[in-house]
XYZ file of N, CA and C in Angstrom:
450
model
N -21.772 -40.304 -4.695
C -20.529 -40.509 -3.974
C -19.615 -41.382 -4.814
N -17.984 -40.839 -4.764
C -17.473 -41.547 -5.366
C -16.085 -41.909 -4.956
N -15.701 -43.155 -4.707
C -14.545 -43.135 -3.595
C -13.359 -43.600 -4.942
N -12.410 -43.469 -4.645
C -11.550 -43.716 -5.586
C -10.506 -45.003 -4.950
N -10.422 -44.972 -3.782
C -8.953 -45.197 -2.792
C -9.499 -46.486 -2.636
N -8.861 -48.182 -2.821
C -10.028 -48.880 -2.298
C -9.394 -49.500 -0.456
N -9.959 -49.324 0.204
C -9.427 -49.468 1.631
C -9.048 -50.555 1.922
N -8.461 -51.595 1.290
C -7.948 -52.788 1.547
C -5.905 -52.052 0.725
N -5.768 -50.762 -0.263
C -4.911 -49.979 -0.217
C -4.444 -49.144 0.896
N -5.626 -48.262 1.170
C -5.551 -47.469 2.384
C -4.816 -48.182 3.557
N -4.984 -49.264 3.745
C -4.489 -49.993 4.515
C -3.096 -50.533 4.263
N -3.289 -50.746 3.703
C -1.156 -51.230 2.883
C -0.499 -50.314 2.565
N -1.354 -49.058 2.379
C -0.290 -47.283 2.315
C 0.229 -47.234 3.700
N -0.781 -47.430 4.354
C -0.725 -47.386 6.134
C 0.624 -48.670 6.648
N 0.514 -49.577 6.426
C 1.481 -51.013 7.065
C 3.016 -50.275 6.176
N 2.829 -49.877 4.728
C 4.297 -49.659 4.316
C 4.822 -48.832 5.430
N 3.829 -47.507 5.739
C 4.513 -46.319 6.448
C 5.036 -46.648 7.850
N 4.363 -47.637 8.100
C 4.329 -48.630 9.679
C 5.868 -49.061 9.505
N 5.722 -49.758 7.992
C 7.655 -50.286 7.726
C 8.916 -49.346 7.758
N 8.359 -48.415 7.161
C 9.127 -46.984 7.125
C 9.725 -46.746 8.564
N 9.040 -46.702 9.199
C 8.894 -46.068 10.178
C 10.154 -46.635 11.112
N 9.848 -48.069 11.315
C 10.148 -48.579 12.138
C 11.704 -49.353 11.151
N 11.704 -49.189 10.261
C 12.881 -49.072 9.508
C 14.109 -48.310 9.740
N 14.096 -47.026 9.901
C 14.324 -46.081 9.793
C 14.400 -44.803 10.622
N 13.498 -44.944 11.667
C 13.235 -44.076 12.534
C 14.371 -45.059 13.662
N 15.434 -44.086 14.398
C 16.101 -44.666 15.076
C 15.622 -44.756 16.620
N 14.419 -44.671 16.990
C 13.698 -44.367 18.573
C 12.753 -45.001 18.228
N 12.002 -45.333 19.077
C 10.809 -45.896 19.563
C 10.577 -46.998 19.722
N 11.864 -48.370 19.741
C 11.980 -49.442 19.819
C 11.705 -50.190 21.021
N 10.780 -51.034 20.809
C 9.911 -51.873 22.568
C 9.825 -52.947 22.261
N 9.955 -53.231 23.609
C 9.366 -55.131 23.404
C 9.041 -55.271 24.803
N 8.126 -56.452 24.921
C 7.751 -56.648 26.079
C 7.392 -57.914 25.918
N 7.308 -58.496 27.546
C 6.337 -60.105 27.469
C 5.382 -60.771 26.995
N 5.159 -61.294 25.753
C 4.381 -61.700 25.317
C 3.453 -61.004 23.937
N 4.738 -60.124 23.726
C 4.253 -59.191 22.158
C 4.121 -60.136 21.302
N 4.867 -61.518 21.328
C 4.796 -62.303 19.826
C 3.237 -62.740 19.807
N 2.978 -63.423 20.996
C 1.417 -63.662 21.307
C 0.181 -62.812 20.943
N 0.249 -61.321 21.575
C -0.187 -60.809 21.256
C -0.272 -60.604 19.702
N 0.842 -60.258 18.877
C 0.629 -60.232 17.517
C -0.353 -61.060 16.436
N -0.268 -62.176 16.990
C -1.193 -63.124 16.949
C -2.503 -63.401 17.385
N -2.848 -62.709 18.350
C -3.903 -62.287 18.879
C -4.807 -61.144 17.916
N -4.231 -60.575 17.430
C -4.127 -59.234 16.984
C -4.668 -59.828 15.535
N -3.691 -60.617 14.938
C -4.221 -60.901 13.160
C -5.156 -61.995 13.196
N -5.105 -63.059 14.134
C -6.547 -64.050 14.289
C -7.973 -63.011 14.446
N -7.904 -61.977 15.223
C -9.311 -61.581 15.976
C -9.348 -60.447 13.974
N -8.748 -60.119 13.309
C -8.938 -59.531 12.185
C -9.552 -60.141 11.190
N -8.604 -61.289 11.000
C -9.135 -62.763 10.094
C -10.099 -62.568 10.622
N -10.407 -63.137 11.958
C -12.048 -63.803 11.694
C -13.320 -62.742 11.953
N -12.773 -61.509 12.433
C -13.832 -59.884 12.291
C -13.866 -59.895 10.665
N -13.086 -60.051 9.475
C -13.205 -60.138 8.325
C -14.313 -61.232 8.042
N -13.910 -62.211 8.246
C -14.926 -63.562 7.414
C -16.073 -63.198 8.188
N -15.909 -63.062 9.358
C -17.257 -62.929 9.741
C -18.353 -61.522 8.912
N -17.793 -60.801 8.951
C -18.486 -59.507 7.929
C -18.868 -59.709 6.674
N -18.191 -60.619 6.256
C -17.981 -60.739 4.753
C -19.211 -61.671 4.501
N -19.256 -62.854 5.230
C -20.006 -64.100 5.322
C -21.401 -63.202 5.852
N -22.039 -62.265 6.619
C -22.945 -61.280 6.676
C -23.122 -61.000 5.655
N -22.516 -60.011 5.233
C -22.966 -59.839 3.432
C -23.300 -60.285 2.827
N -22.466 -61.418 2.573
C -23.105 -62.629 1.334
C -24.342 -63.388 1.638
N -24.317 -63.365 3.386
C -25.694 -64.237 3.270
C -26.946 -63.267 3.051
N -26.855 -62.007 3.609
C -27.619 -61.055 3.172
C -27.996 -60.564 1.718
N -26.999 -61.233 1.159
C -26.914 -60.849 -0.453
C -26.807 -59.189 -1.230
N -25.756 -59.039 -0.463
C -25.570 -57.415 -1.038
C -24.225 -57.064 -1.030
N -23.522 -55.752 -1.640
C -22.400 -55.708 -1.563
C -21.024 -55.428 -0.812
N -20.028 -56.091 -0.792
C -18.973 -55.287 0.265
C -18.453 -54.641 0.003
N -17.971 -54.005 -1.472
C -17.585 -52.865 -2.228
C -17.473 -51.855 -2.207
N -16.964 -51.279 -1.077
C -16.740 -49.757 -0.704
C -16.755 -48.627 -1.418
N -16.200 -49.038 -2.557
C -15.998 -48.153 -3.626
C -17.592 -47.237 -4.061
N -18.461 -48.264 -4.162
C -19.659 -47.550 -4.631
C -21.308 -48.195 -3.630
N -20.877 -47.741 -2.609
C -22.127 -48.099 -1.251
C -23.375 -47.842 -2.147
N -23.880 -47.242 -2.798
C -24.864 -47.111 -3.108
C -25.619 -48.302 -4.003
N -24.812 -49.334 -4.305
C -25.140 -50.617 -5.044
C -25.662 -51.335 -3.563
N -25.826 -51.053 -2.724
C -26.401 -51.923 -1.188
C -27.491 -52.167 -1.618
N -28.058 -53.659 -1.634
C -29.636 -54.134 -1.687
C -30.112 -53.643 -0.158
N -29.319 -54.059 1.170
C -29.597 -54.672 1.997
C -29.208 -53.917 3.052
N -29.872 -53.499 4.391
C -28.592 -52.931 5.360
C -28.691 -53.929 6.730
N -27.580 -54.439 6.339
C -27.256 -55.293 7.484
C -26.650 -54.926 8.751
N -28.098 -55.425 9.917
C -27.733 -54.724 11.454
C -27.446 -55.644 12.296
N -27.882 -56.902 11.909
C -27.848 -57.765 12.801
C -26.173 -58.567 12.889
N -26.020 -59.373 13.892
C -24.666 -60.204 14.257
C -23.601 -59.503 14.700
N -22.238 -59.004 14.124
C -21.270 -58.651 14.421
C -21.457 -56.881 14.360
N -22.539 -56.830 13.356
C -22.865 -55.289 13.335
C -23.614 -54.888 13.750
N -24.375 -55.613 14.763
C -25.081 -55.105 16.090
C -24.105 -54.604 17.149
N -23.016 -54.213 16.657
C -21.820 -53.820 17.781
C -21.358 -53.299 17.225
N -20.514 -53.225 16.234
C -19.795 -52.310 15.222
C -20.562 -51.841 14.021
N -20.339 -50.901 13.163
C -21.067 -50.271 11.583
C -19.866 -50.752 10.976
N -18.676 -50.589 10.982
C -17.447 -51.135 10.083
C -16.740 -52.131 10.799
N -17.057 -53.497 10.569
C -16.273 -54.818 11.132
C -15.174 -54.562 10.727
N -14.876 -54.694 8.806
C -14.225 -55.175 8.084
C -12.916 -53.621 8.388
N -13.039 -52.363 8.368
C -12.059 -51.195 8.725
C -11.531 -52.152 9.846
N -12.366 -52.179 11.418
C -11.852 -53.037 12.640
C -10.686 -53.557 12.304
N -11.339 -54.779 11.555
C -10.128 -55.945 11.398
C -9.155 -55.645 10.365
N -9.027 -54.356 9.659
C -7.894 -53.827 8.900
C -7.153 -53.284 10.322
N -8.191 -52.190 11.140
C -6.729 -51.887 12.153
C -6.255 -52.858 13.040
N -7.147 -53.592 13.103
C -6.423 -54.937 14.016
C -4.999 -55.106 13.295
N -5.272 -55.599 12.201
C -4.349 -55.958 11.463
C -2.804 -54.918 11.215
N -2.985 -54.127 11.377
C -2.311 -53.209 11.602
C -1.564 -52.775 12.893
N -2.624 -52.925 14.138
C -1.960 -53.132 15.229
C -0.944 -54.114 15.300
N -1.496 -55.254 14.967
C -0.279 -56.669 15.114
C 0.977 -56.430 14.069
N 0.456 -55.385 13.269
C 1.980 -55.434 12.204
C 2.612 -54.459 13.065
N 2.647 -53.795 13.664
C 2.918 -52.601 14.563
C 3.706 -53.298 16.032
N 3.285 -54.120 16.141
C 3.615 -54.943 17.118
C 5.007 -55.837 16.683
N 4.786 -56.454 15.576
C 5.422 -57.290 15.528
C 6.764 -56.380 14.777
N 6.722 -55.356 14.351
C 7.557 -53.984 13.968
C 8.100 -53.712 15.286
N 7.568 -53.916 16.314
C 8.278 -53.000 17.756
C 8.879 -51.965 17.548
N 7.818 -51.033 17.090
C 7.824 -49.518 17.310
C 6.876 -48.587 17.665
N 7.389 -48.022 18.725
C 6.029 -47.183 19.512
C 5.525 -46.187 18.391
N 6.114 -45.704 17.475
C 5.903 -44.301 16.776
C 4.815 -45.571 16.040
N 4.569 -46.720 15.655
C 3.262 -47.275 14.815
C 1.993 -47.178 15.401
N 1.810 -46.795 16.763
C 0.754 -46.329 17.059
C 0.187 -45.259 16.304
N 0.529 -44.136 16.325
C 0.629 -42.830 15.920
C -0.219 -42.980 14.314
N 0.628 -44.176 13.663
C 0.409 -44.292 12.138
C -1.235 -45.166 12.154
N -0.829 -45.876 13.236
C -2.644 -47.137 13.313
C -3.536 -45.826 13.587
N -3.046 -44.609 14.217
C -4.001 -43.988 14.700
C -4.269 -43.112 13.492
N -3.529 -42.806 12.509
C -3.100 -41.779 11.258
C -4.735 -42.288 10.335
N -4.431 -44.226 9.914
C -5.369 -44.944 9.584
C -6.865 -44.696 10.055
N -6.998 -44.514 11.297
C -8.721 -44.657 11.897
C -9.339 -43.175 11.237
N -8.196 -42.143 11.769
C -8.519 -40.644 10.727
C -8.898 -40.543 9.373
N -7.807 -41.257 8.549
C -7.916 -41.438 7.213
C -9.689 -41.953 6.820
N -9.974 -43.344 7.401
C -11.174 -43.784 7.187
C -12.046 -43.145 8.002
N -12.121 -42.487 8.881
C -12.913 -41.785 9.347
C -13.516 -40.565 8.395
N -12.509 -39.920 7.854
C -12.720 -38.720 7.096
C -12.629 -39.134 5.728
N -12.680 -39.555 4.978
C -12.201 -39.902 3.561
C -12.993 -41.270 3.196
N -13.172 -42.092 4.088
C -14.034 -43.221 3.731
C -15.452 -43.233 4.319
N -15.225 -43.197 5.573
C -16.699 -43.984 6.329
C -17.436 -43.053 6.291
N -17.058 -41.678 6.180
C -18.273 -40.461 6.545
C -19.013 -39.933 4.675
N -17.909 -41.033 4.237
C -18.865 -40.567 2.123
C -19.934 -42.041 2.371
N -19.312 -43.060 3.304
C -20.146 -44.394 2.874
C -21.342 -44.116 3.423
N -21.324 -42.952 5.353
C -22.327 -42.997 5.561
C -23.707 -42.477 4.993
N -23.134 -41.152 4.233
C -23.829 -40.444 3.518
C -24.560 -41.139 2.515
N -23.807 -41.739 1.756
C -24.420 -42.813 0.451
C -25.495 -43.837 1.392
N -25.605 -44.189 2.718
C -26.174 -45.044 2.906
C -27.278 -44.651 3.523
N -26.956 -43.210 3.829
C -28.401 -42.384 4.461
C -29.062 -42.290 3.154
N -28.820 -41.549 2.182
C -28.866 -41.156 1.039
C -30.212 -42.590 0.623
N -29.607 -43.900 0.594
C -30.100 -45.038 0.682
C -31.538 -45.706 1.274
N -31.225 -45.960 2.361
C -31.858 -46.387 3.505
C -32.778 -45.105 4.216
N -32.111 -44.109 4.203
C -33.168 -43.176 5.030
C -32.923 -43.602 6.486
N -34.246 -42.906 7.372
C -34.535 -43.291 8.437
C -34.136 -44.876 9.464
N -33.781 -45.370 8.741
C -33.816 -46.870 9.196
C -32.481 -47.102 9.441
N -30.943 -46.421 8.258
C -29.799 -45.985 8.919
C -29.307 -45.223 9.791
N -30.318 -44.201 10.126
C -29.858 -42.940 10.962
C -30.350 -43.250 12.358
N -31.322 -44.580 12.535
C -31.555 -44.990 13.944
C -30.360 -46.009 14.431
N -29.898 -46.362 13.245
C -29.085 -47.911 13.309
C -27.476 -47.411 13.847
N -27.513 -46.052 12.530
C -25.962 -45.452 13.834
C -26.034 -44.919 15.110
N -27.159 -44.434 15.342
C -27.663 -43.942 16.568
C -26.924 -45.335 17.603
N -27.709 -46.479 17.298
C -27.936 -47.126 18.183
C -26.655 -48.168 18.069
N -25.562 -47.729 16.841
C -24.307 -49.200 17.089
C -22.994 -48.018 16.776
N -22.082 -47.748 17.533
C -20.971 -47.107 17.119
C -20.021 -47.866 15.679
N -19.040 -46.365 15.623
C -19.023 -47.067 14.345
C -17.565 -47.501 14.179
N -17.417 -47.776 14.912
C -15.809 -48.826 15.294
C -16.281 -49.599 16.081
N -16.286 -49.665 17.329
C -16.199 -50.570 18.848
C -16.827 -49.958 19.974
């Protein structure tokens, strides 16, 4: 498997088009009570779905490197990924939601939703493969048993 795209891009292809969008597109403009809050809500719970994943890894001692899953010493099930398989995607669309938010434009849904596709098809389903490929049996119970967003 060989990914080319690294998804911390995928994600900033995604927020420009979010800018585009809401740039430019003369409809879909909202606001409501307490969007600034929320926005904030939105990039704190990302930040810390990030460190927290990341800080998993490292204490596990293996890689976060998307690019080439198959360098994994380790498959880490326990903590935050006893609930999710991709924290670190999560807290990219988090992050994305709140830029979407703080854009106040309905059409950025559409694009956060463009994102979950993108990594769905193009990222997470080559990582899962590389990690079956990997692990064997011991991954294919582990997605069974933790979805792979939320």
């Amino acid at each position: 498997m060989n990914i080319k795209i690294p998804p911390p891009l995928v994600m900033a292809f995604f927020a420009g088009l979010m800018y585009v969008l809401a740039t430019f597109l003369p409809v879909g403009k909202f606001d409501f009570f307490g969007r600034e809050v929320l926005k904030y809500i939105m990039w704190a719970l990302a930040f810390f779905l990030l460190l927290i994943s990341f800080l998993q890894f490292y204490w596990a001692k293996t890689t976060t490197n998307p690019i080439n899953p198959i360098k994994a010493k380790k498959l880490v099930m326990n903590g935050i990924y006893s609930y999710t398989r991709n924290p670190m995607y999560l807290a990219m669309l988090l992050f994305l939601i709140g830029f979407g938010l703080k854009l106040g434009n309905a059409f950025n849904a559409i694009t956060a939703a463009g994102f979950v596709y993108f990594m769905n098809h193009f990222q997470i389903k080559r990582e899962e493969q590389a990690l079956e490929d990997l692990f064997g049996k011991n991954y294919k119970l582990y997605c069974k048993a933790v979805r792979r967003w939320f």
